[in-house]
């Protein structure tokens, strides 16, 4: 019998690619989303397929599903720093109560559980690159705390369900990921720079642009998550999933300008508070555990993403 997977946040950027991937592999997919930051457009082409079911619901409400569920992908949450202020309470509740509801369902259905956690659990890291053993440098009250601390709580909760209730849990710490289906107005670096470049508006580098990030194309990311979920014997494993090729923000601005053939100026704006200075995953564990490493070069993935944004008109 076909296995069934629940994807919370399934209409979001990452969640919708996950739904699509699982459907292509013959899973029955239940997508649960309140279509807050996610979008109907992301799942439009899946609605009506016989192995796809959409439940419009906020994940902070108890999840009731009849029948079997074999896998729970917990992928609901806004993830853009521009939302960390306006949607602070929502983010905290989604990652705490929402994760609890997804874990309760996994417990009830005896399903495997994968938490989409984040490199933000490392905060503004003092260790570089970041290994899974690093415990982080996080403000409990700063502007990024709603996301950072609720992801940390979600990891703790997942491990509590493992210890207390023997739920099979796996944690993926996702580093900066980009690709088609990010929102135009998402606010994160890749959509922001691409939209600015395409419209000939100034490309806004925050600070002096010397801070670094490492960017993973969404296909690579989904492949890593699927392997972490499907491989037997990995309960209780925490793994970074990301691309270790590191760029400064200024390099990204120049690259986007070049790839879009844009005449936009690069301008400098104040650096947001607590913006991490450096970020790069150590992926030795993912390589060993999952035989996984990213394959898509940043330039190639960016071009695909540019095409997507161009297509939106
Ligand atoms: N950034 C920037 N200009 C923008 C958007 C982002 O310089 O228009 C910088 C931001 O300050 C950070 C990096 O790009 O240093 C990545 O930001 P993003 O919001 O994508 O996510 P983060 O990695 O900070 O969670």
Tab-separated table of C-alpha atoms and ligand atoms in Angstrom:
chain	number	residue	atom	x	y	z
A	1	UNK	CA	0.000	0.000	0.000
A	2	UNK	CA	1.223	3.516	-0.766
A	3	UNK	CA	2.679	5.314	2.216
A	4	UNK	CA	1.087	8.535	3.385
A	5	UNK	CA	2.947	11.674	4.355
A	6	UNK	CA	1.611	14.753	6.094
A	7	UNK	CA	3.411	17.991	5.229
A	8	UNK	CA	2.590	20.885	7.540
A	9	UNK	CA	3.318	24.164	5.792
A	10	UNK	CA	2.828	22.285	2.539
A	11	UNK	CA	1.748	25.376	0.596
A	12	UNK	CA	4.924	27.221	1.532
A	13	UNK	CA	8.125	27.578	-0.426
A	14	UNK	CA	9.865	24.457	0.923
A	15	UNK	CA	6.698	22.564	1.816
A	16	UNK	CA	5.240	22.737	-1.677
A	17	UNK	CA	8.422	21.355	-3.243
A	18	UNK	CA	8.336	18.587	-0.655
A	19	UNK	CA	4.700	17.744	-1.516
A	20	UNK	CA	5.577	17.620	-5.194
A	21	UNK	CA	8.594	15.405	-4.648
A	22	UNK	CA	6.632	12.960	-2.468
A	23	UNK	CA	3.803	12.749	-4.995
A	24	UNK	CA	6.275	12.027	-7.777
A	25	UNK	CA	7.539	9.107	-5.692
A	26	UNK	CA	4.058	7.648	-5.256
A	27	UNK	CA	3.297	8.764	-1.715
A	28	UNK	CA	-0.150	9.857	-0.693
A	29	UNK	CA	0.338	13.447	0.454
A	30	UNK	CA	-1.727	15.433	2.907
A	31	UNK	CA	-0.806	19.093	2.797
A	32	UNK	CA	-1.848	21.162	5.802
A	33	UNK	CA	-1.481	24.928	5.576
A	34	UNK	CA	-3.310	28.070	6.664
A	35	UNK	CA	-2.074	29.832	3.509
A	36	UNK	CA	-0.625	32.613	5.641
A	37	UNK	CA	2.820	33.070	4.132
A	38	UNK	CA	2.287	30.121	1.796
A	39	UNK	CA	0.262	30.432	-1.365
A	40	UNK	CA	-2.418	28.610	-3.327
A	41	UNK	CA	-0.325	29.188	-6.407
A	42	UNK	CA	2.357	26.849	-4.975
A	43	UNK	CA	-0.030	23.890	-4.847
A	44	UNK	CA	-2.553	24.761	-7.544
A	45	UNK	CA	-1.144	22.154	-9.907
A	46	UNK	CA	-1.422	19.450	-7.222
A	47	UNK	CA	-5.014	20.100	-6.185
A	48	UNK	CA	-7.276	17.550	-7.841
A	49	UNK	CA	-4.609	14.840	-8.075
A	50	UNK	CA	-5.912	11.679	-6.476
A	51	UNK	CA	-2.952	11.201	-4.130
A	52	UNK	CA	-3.017	14.814	-2.898
A	53	UNK	CA	-5.266	16.194	-0.195
A	54	UNK	CA	-5.275	19.767	1.032
A	55	UNK	CA	-6.386	20.731	4.518
A	56	UNK	CA	-6.682	24.452	5.106
A	57	UNK	CA	-5.922	24.772	8.752
A	58	UNK	CA	-3.675	26.587	11.154
A	59	UNK	CA	-1.162	24.145	12.592
A	60	UNK	CA	-1.683	25.628	16.053
A	61	UNK	CA	-5.091	23.906	16.108
A	62	UNK	CA	-5.138	20.158	16.885
A	63	UNK	CA	-4.644	18.074	13.730
A	64	UNK	CA	-7.322	15.461	13.045
A	65	UNK	CA	-6.724	13.066	10.180
A	66	UNK	CA	-8.453	9.727	9.521
A	67	UNK	CA	-6.541	6.720	8.221
A	68	UNK	CA	-2.859	5.981	8.150
A	69	UNK	CA	-0.072	8.504	8.288
A	70	UNK	CA	3.442	7.094	7.973
A	71	UNK	CA	5.530	10.257	7.830
A	72	UNK	CA	5.074	13.721	9.284
A	73	UNK	CA	7.148	16.529	7.789
A	74	UNK	CA	6.873	19.501	10.155
A	75	UNK	CA	7.587	22.408	7.829
A	76	UNK	CA	5.178	25.157	8.860
A	77	UNK	CA	6.575	28.540	9.842
A	78	UNK	CA	7.365	31.884	8.390
A	79	UNK	CA	11.130	32.012	7.957
A	80	UNK	CA	11.937	35.474	6.670
A	81	UNK	CA	13.623	37.885	9.114
A	82	UNK	CA	11.306	40.678	7.934
A	83	UNK	CA	8.427	38.667	9.451
A	84	UNK	CA	10.188	38.111	12.784
A	85	UNK	CA	8.834	41.415	14.089
A	86	UNK	CA	5.316	41.760	12.653
A	87	UNK	CA	4.510	38.047	13.017
A	88	UNK	CA	6.519	37.389	16.175
A	89	UNK	CA	3.741	35.776	18.220
A	90	UNK	CA	2.487	33.775	15.254
A	91	UNK	CA	5.997	32.406	14.624
A	92	UNK	CA	6.450	31.482	18.288
A	93	UNK	CA	3.117	29.665	18.397
A	94	UNK	CA	3.587	27.922	15.037
A	95	UNK	CA	6.920	26.467	16.077
A	96	UNK	CA	5.852	25.565	19.608
A	97	UNK	CA	2.162	24.638	19.616
A	98	UNK	CA	2.237	23.790	15.917
A	99	UNK	CA	5.169	21.431	16.362
A	100	UNK	CA	3.413	19.879	19.355
A	101	UNK	CA	0.292	19.223	17.289
A	102	UNK	CA	2.357	17.634	14.525
A	103	UNK	CA	4.219	15.520	17.095
A	104	UNK	CA	0.955	14.448	18.713
A	105	UNK	CA	-0.278	13.257	15.348
A	106	UNK	CA	2.975	11.372	14.691
A	107	UNK	CA	2.649	9.753	18.122
A	108	UNK	CA	-0.956	8.744	17.546
A	109	UNK	CA	-0.304	7.365	14.054
A	110	UNK	CA	3.082	5.833	14.945
A	111	UNK	CA	4.544	7.907	12.132
A	112	UNK	CA	8.112	9.037	11.639
A	113	UNK	CA	8.624	12.726	12.322
A	114	UNK	CA	10.983	15.154	10.640
A	115	UNK	CA	11.433	18.639	12.023
A	116	UNK	CA	12.463	21.375	9.615
A	117	UNK	CA	14.671	23.227	12.060
A	118	UNK	CA	17.064	26.005	11.173
A	119	UNK	CA	20.641	27.238	11.243
A	120	UNK	CA	19.117	30.007	13.352
A	121	UNK	CA	19.438	27.692	16.362
A	122	UNK	CA	23.132	28.646	16.169
A	123	UNK	CA	22.234	32.367	16.337
A	124	UNK	CA	25.166	34.647	15.546
A	125	UNK	CA	27.649	31.775	15.621
A	126	UNK	CA	30.995	31.964	17.377
A	127	UNK	CA	32.061	28.699	15.753
A	128	UNK	CA	32.676	28.616	12.009
A	129	UNK	CA	31.642	26.625	10.050
A	130	UNK	CA	28.816	25.373	12.241
A	131	UNK	CA	28.800	21.733	13.270
A	132	UNK	CA	25.762	20.054	14.796
A	133	UNK	CA	27.604	19.885	18.141
A	134	UNK	CA	27.767	23.687	18.378
A	135	UNK	CA	25.256	24.964	20.937
A	136	UNK	CA	24.777	28.419	19.552
A	137	UNK	CA	24.901	32.084	20.459
A	138	UNK	CA	21.289	33.194	20.587
A	139	UNK	CA	19.532	36.179	22.133
A	140	UNK	CA	16.415	35.147	24.040
A	141	UNK	CA	14.850	38.589	23.663
A	142	UNK	CA	16.302	40.173	20.510
A	143	UNK	CA	14.501	40.748	17.189
A	144	UNK	CA	15.333	37.276	15.876
A	145	UNK	CA	14.372	35.523	19.109
A	146	UNK	CA	10.789	34.602	18.075
A	147	UNK	CA	12.165	32.395	15.313
A	148	UNK	CA	15.446	31.270	16.889
A	149	UNK	CA	14.071	30.368	20.281
A	150	UNK	CA	10.950	28.674	18.952
A	151	UNK	CA	13.057	26.515	16.624
A	152	UNK	CA	15.232	25.610	19.612
A	153	UNK	CA	12.095	24.806	21.597
A	154	UNK	CA	10.786	22.696	18.700
A	155	UNK	CA	13.986	20.640	18.697
A	156	UNK	CA	13.744	20.153	22.458
A	157	UNK	CA	10.099	19.124	22.135
A	158	UNK	CA	10.869	16.633	19.368
A	159	UNK	CA	13.518	15.046	21.575
A	160	UNK	CA	11.116	14.982	24.521
A	161	UNK	CA	8.650	13.021	22.348
A	162	UNK	CA	11.461	10.656	21.453
A	163	UNK	CA	12.418	10.125	25.085
A	164	UNK	CA	8.958	10.048	26.655
A	165	UNK	CA	6.860	8.520	23.883
A	166	UNK	CA	9.397	6.771	21.627
A	167	UNK	CA	8.385	8.795	18.566
A	168	UNK	CA	10.963	8.356	15.780
A	169	UNK	CA	12.186	11.941	15.294
A	170	UNK	CA	14.794	13.413	12.997
A	171	UNK	CA	15.922	17.034	12.961
A	172	UNK	CA	17.207	18.880	9.896
A	173	UNK	CA	18.904	22.226	10.519
A	174	UNK	CA	18.209	24.032	7.287
A	175	UNK	CA	20.631	26.730	6.147
A	176	UNK	CA	19.725	29.542	3.725
A	177	UNK	CA	17.700	28.003	0.915
A	178	UNK	CA	16.426	29.686	-2.231
A	179	UNK	CA	14.620	28.887	-5.433
A	180	UNK	CA	11.381	29.290	-7.354
A	181	UNK	CA	8.209	29.839	-5.282
A	182	UNK	CA	9.790	32.211	-2.800
A	183	UNK	CA	7.509	35.207	-2.474
A	184	UNK	CA	8.435	38.347	-4.410
A	185	UNK	CA	7.993	40.338	-1.229
A	186	UNK	CA	9.557	37.676	1.006
A	187	UNK	CA	12.266	40.119	2.108
A	188	UNK	CA	15.112	37.630	2.151
A	189	UNK	CA	18.262	38.319	0.227
A	190	UNK	CA	17.687	36.250	-2.908
A	191	UNK	CA	14.149	37.380	-3.793
A	192	UNK	CA	14.925	40.942	-2.716
A	193	UNK	CA	18.053	41.289	-4.833
A	194	UNK	CA	16.498	39.583	-7.864
A	195	UNK	CA	13.344	41.715	-7.790
A	196	UNK	CA	15.393	44.892	-7.306
A	197	UNK	CA	17.718	43.940	-10.168
A	198	UNK	CA	14.853	43.046	-12.522
A	199	UNK	CA	13.039	46.302	-11.811
A	200	UNK	CA	16.174	48.411	-12.104
A	201	UNK	CA	15.760	49.555	-8.498
A	202	UNK	CA	18.763	49.943	-6.189
A	203	UNK	CA	20.045	46.674	-4.744
A	204	UNK	CA	19.954	47.135	-0.970
A	205	UNK	CA	22.994	45.709	0.806
A	206	UNK	CA	22.594	45.863	4.573
A	207	UNK	CA	25.700	46.914	6.486
A	208	UNK	CA	28.908	46.880	4.436
A	209	UNK	CA	27.999	43.550	2.851
A	210	UNK	CA	30.881	41.644	4.418
A	211	UNK	CA	28.553	39.301	6.347
A	212	UNK	CA	28.388	35.840	4.801
A	213	UNK	CA	25.752	33.235	3.982
A	214	UNK	CA	25.852	29.885	2.166
A	215	UNK	CA	23.000	29.178	-0.240
A	216	UNK	CA	21.355	25.858	-1.011
A	217	UNK	CA	19.104	25.358	-4.027
A	218	UNK	CA	15.685	24.031	-3.069
A	219	UNK	CA	16.031	20.736	-5.039
A	220	UNK	CA	19.193	19.846	-3.146
A	221	UNK	CA	17.520	20.736	0.132
A	222	UNK	CA	14.483	18.550	-0.525
A	223	UNK	CA	16.725	15.642	-1.491
A	224	UNK	CA	18.558	15.962	1.842
A	225	UNK	CA	15.313	16.062	3.830
A	226	UNK	CA	13.838	13.080	2.009
A	227	UNK	CA	16.941	10.999	2.690
A	228	UNK	CA	16.924	11.979	6.353
A	229	UNK	CA	13.282	10.943	6.650
A	230	UNK	CA	13.323	7.713	4.661
A	231	UNK	CA	16.509	6.051	5.837
A	232	UNK	CA	15.969	3.537	8.612
A	233	UNK	CA	17.704	3.758	11.946
A	234	UNK	CA	18.163	7.517	12.141
A	235	UNK	CA	15.821	8.339	15.009
A	236	UNK	CA	17.364	11.002	17.221
A	237	UNK	CA	19.723	12.292	14.546
A	238	UNK	CA	20.250	16.017	14.042
A	239	UNK	CA	21.803	17.037	10.746
A	240	UNK	CA	22.726	20.259	9.018
A	241	UNK	CA	21.319	20.472	5.504
A	242	UNK	CA	22.765	23.278	3.454
A	243	UNK	CA	25.377	24.246	0.918
A	244	UNK	CA	28.810	25.028	2.372
A	245	UNK	CA	29.871	27.411	-0.410
A	246	UNK	CA	30.087	30.748	1.358
A	247	UNK	CA	29.488	34.192	-0.163
A	248	UNK	CA	29.553	37.689	1.249
A	249	UNK	CA	26.321	39.606	0.833
A	250	UNK	CA	28.136	42.085	-1.426
A	251	UNK	CA	29.281	39.214	-3.652
A	252	UNK	CA	25.665	38.064	-3.915
A	253	UNK	CA	24.563	41.583	-4.939
A	254	UNK	CA	27.214	41.698	-7.670
A	255	UNK	CA	26.393	38.201	-8.882
A	256	UNK	CA	22.655	38.904	-9.122
A	257	UNK	CA	23.363	42.147	-10.957
A	258	UNK	CA	25.561	40.284	-13.434
A	259	UNK	CA	23.193	37.349	-13.992
A	260	UNK	CA	20.226	39.642	-14.604
A	261	UNK	CA	22.194	42.049	-16.783
A	262	UNK	CA	20.846	44.781	-14.543
A	263	UNK	CA	21.834	48.430	-14.400
A	264	UNK	CA	20.697	48.717	-10.779
A	265	UNK	CA	23.000	50.553	-8.400
A	266	UNK	CA	24.206	48.764	-5.289
A	267	UNK	CA	23.396	50.874	-2.228
A	268	UNK	CA	24.105	50.356	1.466
A	269	UNK	CA	21.501	50.400	4.237
A	270	UNK	CA	21.812	49.912	8.002
A	271	UNK	CA	22.541	46.394	9.173
A	272	UNK	CA	19.559	44.922	11.069
A	273	UNK	CA	20.178	44.218	14.757
A	274	UNK	CA	21.640	40.782	15.554
A	275	UNK	CA	22.201	39.964	11.867
A	276	UNK	CA	24.601	36.982	12.027
A	277	UNK	CA	28.074	37.901	10.765
A	278	UNK	CA	28.906	34.533	9.236
A	279	UNK	CA	27.046	31.369	8.407
A	280	UNK	CA	28.220	28.185	6.752
A	281	UNK	CA	27.221	24.610	7.465
A	282	UNK	CA	29.655	21.845	8.190
A	283	UNK	CA	27.986	19.038	6.221
A	284	UNK	CA	30.356	16.191	7.087
A	285	UNK	CA	27.600	14.515	9.092
A	286	UNK	CA	25.006	14.691	6.304
A	287	UNK	CA	27.546	13.301	3.847
A	288	UNK	CA	28.356	10.371	6.103
A	289	UNK	CA	24.847	9.664	7.351
A	290	UNK	CA	22.885	10.248	4.149
A	291	UNK	CA	25.471	10.115	1.368
A	292	UNK	CA	24.135	13.577	0.574
A	293	UNK	CA	25.735	16.754	-0.624
A	294	UNK	CA	24.361	19.648	-2.667
A	295	UNK	CA	24.904	19.548	-6.409
A	296	UNK	CA	23.463	22.740	-7.868
A	297	UNK	CA	25.977	25.606	-8.237
A	298	UNK	CA	24.729	28.950	-6.928
A	299	UNK	CA	24.976	30.575	-10.372
A	300	UNK	CA	22.773	27.880	-11.940
A	301	UNK	CA	20.183	27.889	-9.173
A	302	UNK	CA	20.079	31.677	-9.237
A	303	UNK	CA	19.397	31.703	-12.976
A	304	UNK	CA	16.495	29.313	-12.474
A	305	UNK	CA	15.163	31.538	-9.718
A	306	UNK	CA	15.558	34.643	-11.883
A	307	UNK	CA	13.531	32.901	-14.616
A	308	UNK	CA	10.810	32.161	-12.085
A	309	UNK	CA	10.583	35.771	-10.931
A	310	UNK	CA	10.666	37.013	-14.540
A	311	UNK	CA	7.770	34.668	-15.293
A	312	UNK	CA	5.677	36.251	-12.535
A	313	UNK	CA	5.719	39.452	-14.594
B	1	LIG	N1	20.316	41.256	3.219
B	1	LIG	C1	20.704	42.415	2.535
B	1	LIG	N2	19.785	43.056	1.783
B	1	LIG	C2	18.501	42.606	1.615
B	1	LIG	C3	18.107	41.429	2.303
B	1	LIG	C4	19.032	40.789	3.094
B	1	LIG	O1	21.858	42.852	2.630
B	1	LIG	O2	17.728	43.268	0.879
B	1	LIG	C5	21.313	40.557	4.050
B	1	LIG	C6	20.917	40.393	5.502
B	1	LIG	O3	21.295	41.518	6.260
B	1	LIG	C7	21.688	39.139	5.880
B	1	LIG	C8	21.745	38.335	4.582
B	1	LIG	O4	21.454	39.258	3.545
B	1	LIG	O5	23.008	39.475	6.265
B	1	LIG	C9	20.748	37.197	4.545
B	1	LIG	O6	19.509	37.714	4.924
B	1	LIG	P1	18.146	36.927	4.805
B	1	LIG	O7	17.064	37.875	5.198
B	1	LIG	O8	18.045	36.285	3.472
B	1	LIG	O9	18.200	35.736	5.853
B	1	LIG	P2	19.094	35.392	7.139
B	1	LIG	O10	20.201	34.561	6.635
B	1	LIG	O11	19.595	36.666	7.764
B	1	LIG	O12	18.163	34.667	8.037
